[in-house]
Structure formats: structure tokens, C-alpha cells
Short mmCIF file of C-alpha atoms in Angstrom, two decimals:
data_model
loop_
_atom_site.label_atom_id
_atom_site.label_comp_id
_atom_site.label_asym_id
_atom_site.label_seq_id
_atom_site.Cartn_x
_atom_site.Cartn_y
_atom_site.Cartn_z
CA MET A 1 42.63 -2.85 27.08
CA LYS A 2 42.55 0.19 24.82
CA LYS A 3 41.82 -2.00 21.78
CA LEU A 4 38.97 -3.68 23.63
CA LYS A 5 37.34 -0.29 24.31
CA TYR A 6 37.56 0.63 20.62
CA VAL A 7 36.11 -2.72 19.57
CA LEU A 8 33.25 -2.38 22.06
CA ALA A 9 32.58 1.19 20.93
CA LEU A 10 32.53 0.07 17.29
CA VAL A 11 30.14 -2.79 18.08
CA ALA A 12 27.85 -0.40 19.98
CA VAL A 13 27.80 2.06 17.06
CA LEU A 14 27.01 -0.76 14.62
CA LEU A 15 24.19 -2.06 16.82
CA VAL A 16 22.65 1.39 17.11
CA GLY A 17 22.92 1.89 13.34
CA VAL A 18 21.31 -1.47 12.58
CA SER A 19 18.51 -0.93 15.08
CA LEU A 20 17.72 2.52 13.68
CA THR A 21 17.60 1.12 10.17
CA ALA A 22 15.30 -1.70 11.26
CA CYS A 23 12.89 0.71 12.97
CA GLY A 24 11.83 2.49 9.77
CA LYS A 25 8.87 1.11 7.84
CA SER A 26 9.39 0.06 4.26
CA THR A 27 7.40 1.73 1.50
CA THR A 28 5.32 -1.43 1.15
CA GLU A 29 4.47 -1.40 4.87
CA LYS A 30 3.54 2.29 4.70
CA LEU A 31 1.28 1.68 1.71
CA GLN A 32 -0.42 -1.23 3.48
CA SER A 33 -0.86 0.67 6.75
CA GLN A 34 -3.79 2.84 5.66
CA LYS A 35 -6.20 3.87 2.93
CA TRP A 36 -5.05 6.44 0.38
CA ASP A 37 -6.57 9.07 -1.88
CA PHE A 38 -5.50 7.87 -5.33
CA THR A 39 -5.49 10.90 -7.63
CA THR A 40 -5.24 10.61 -11.40
CA LYS A 41 -5.47 13.31 -14.05
CA THR A 42 -9.26 13.39 -13.77
CA ASP A 43 -10.37 11.52 -10.63
CA THR A 44 -9.70 10.96 -6.96
CA MET A 45 -10.58 7.53 -5.63
CA THR A 46 -9.78 5.47 -2.55
CA ALA A 47 -6.90 2.99 -2.71
CA LYS A 48 -6.12 0.14 -0.33
CA PHE A 49 -2.88 -1.84 -0.67
CA LYS A 50 -3.44 -5.30 0.82
CA LYS A 51 -0.72 -7.56 2.22
CA ASN A 52 -1.53 -10.26 -0.33
CA GLY A 53 -0.36 -8.00 -3.19
CA THR A 54 -3.82 -6.80 -4.22
CA LEU A 55 -4.58 -3.13 -4.80
CA ILE A 56 -8.25 -2.11 -4.57
CA VAL A 57 -9.04 1.26 -6.19
CA GLY A 58 -12.42 2.92 -6.55
CA THR A 59 -15.37 4.67 -5.02
CA GLN A 60 -18.20 3.38 -2.85
CA LEU A 61 -20.11 2.36 -5.97
CA LEU A 62 -17.39 0.89 -8.17
CA THR A 63 -14.00 -0.69 -7.45
CA ALA A 64 -11.25 -2.31 -9.49
CA SER A 65 -8.71 -4.84 -8.34
CA TYR A 66 -5.06 -4.97 -9.46
CA ASP A 67 -1.93 -6.86 -8.48
CA TYR A 68 0.92 -4.68 -7.20
CA LYS A 69 4.54 -4.97 -6.14
CA VAL A 70 7.08 -2.47 -4.81
CA CYS A 71 10.62 -3.24 -5.94
CA SER A 72 14.05 -1.69 -6.18
CA PRO A 73 16.85 -2.75 -8.54
CA LYS A 74 20.11 -3.86 -6.93
CA ASN A 75 22.43 -1.00 -5.98
CA SER A 76 19.65 1.57 -6.45
CA LYS A 77 17.73 3.66 -3.96
CA GLN A 78 14.95 4.26 -6.49
CA GLU A 79 11.80 2.27 -5.79
CA TYR A 80 9.23 1.28 -8.38
CA LEU A 81 5.56 0.43 -8.07
CA MET A 82 4.37 -2.16 -10.58
CA ILE A 83 0.63 -2.45 -11.08
CA LYS A 84 -0.78 -5.29 -13.18
CA ASP A 85 -4.26 -5.56 -14.62
CA LYS A 86 -6.00 -7.93 -17.01
CA SER A 87 -7.70 -6.30 -19.96
CA ASP A 88 -11.09 -7.41 -21.26
CA SER A 89 -9.23 -9.55 -23.80
CA ASN A 90 -7.28 -11.27 -20.98
CA ARG A 91 -4.00 -9.51 -21.75
CA ILE A 92 -1.79 -8.59 -18.81
CA ILE A 93 -1.36 -4.81 -18.64
CA LYS A 94 1.68 -3.75 -16.60
CA TYR A 95 2.10 -0.15 -15.43
CA VAL A 96 5.38 0.91 -13.79
CA TYR A 97 5.94 4.07 -11.73
CA THR A 98 8.82 5.61 -9.83
CA ILE A 99 7.90 6.27 -6.20
CA SER A 100 8.93 9.53 -4.55
CA ASP A 101 7.89 11.12 -1.28
CA ASP A 102 5.38 13.96 -1.38
CA LYS A 103 5.48 16.86 1.10
CA ASN A 104 2.14 15.80 2.60
CA ASN A 105 3.21 12.33 3.82
CA GLY A 106 2.09 10.82 0.54
CA TYR A 107 3.75 9.70 -2.65
CA VAL A 108 4.09 10.88 -6.23
CA LEU A 109 4.02 8.08 -8.80
CA LYS A 110 5.60 8.99 -12.14
CA PRO A 111 5.06 6.63 -15.07
CA VAL A 112 8.09 4.93 -16.60
CA GLN A 113 6.92 4.37 -20.17
CA LYS A 114 9.89 2.24 -21.22
CA LYS A 115 9.23 -0.24 -18.37
CA MET A 116 5.50 -0.56 -19.12
CA ASN A 117 4.59 -3.43 -21.37
CA LEU A 118 3.11 -3.05 -24.84
CA TRP A 119 -0.43 -3.74 -23.63
CA ALA A 120 -0.25 -0.86 -21.15
CA LYS A 121 0.76 1.44 -23.98
CA ILE A 122 -2.03 0.17 -26.27
CA ASP A 123 -4.94 -0.84 -23.99
CA GLY A 124 -4.13 1.16 -20.89
CA THR A 125 -6.15 4.19 -19.88
CA ASP A 126 -4.60 7.64 -20.15
CA ASN A 127 -5.28 8.19 -16.43
CA MET A 128 -2.98 5.29 -15.53
CA LYS A 129 -0.27 6.51 -17.92
CA SER A 130 0.01 9.92 -16.24
CA THR A 131 1.53 11.06 -12.93
CA LEU A 132 -0.48 9.79 -9.96
CA LYS A 133 -0.61 10.97 -6.35
CA LEU A 134 -1.19 9.01 -3.18
CA SER A 135 -2.25 11.06 -0.17
CA PRO A 136 -3.24 9.75 3.27
CA LYS A 137 -7.01 9.29 3.32
CA GLY A 138 -8.77 11.61 5.73
CA GLU A 139 -11.07 9.34 7.71
#
């Protein structure tokens, strides 16, 4: 009887732990849940992360579309944001950033030069190769 109580208590603790873990939104879900102020070295634009893997960045007059993906290597808590763009010469430009929480419910995106492809280093804009900030958009 005593063993049964311990087993039931252990199962209850595991269920609570699993349910608490499942309640939290993933970074991808948080990014998709709202519009963001996308701040580069020189500009602040609006960013919208769509569920189909498209990132729309821009102002009311001009927008740009990118492919994006949030990923994390096995056995690592560090998450990365990969943003892909096609250059005018049809080359794929891949930017990679570490994602870390910002104090204001946003994110800081730090470039990882060694994970960016050659075209990002050559063709990419300096704004996209610097630290970026995502802040919740004030509606």
C-alpha cells in the first residue's frame, strides 16, 4: 500500500510537470502571435512572422519578404533564428542569429557570422549583419 502511494505521488508530479511544460508557448508561437518593432542599426520597421514560415518586414510604403525558421541544436537550450533572402542575382542569402529574451518582452537577435553563408557576408546589408531587436508592436 505504501509503494502504491509513492507511485501515485510520482505519477501526479510527472503529470503536473508535463502539463506545465506544455502550457508555455514556444518562441515560434510567440513570434507569430503579434506584430513586432524590428530595429536594426539605422531603422525601425514592422515585422510579422507568419505561420507559413514567411517574415514580412517593412513600413507602410515598402515591405520585404523573407523565409524564416527558429531552430535549436540537439542537447542545446540556445535557439537560432535563420532568415533567408534571395539577392538580385538569385543567390540565397542566409542570416543566422542567436535569440535571447529582452527585458521588455521582446528579443535580442545577435548575428552568428560563422553560421551565415558566404552570400550573406558578401551581398548582405550591414543592417542585417548587426544586432537586431524585436519589441512588441504598440498598436
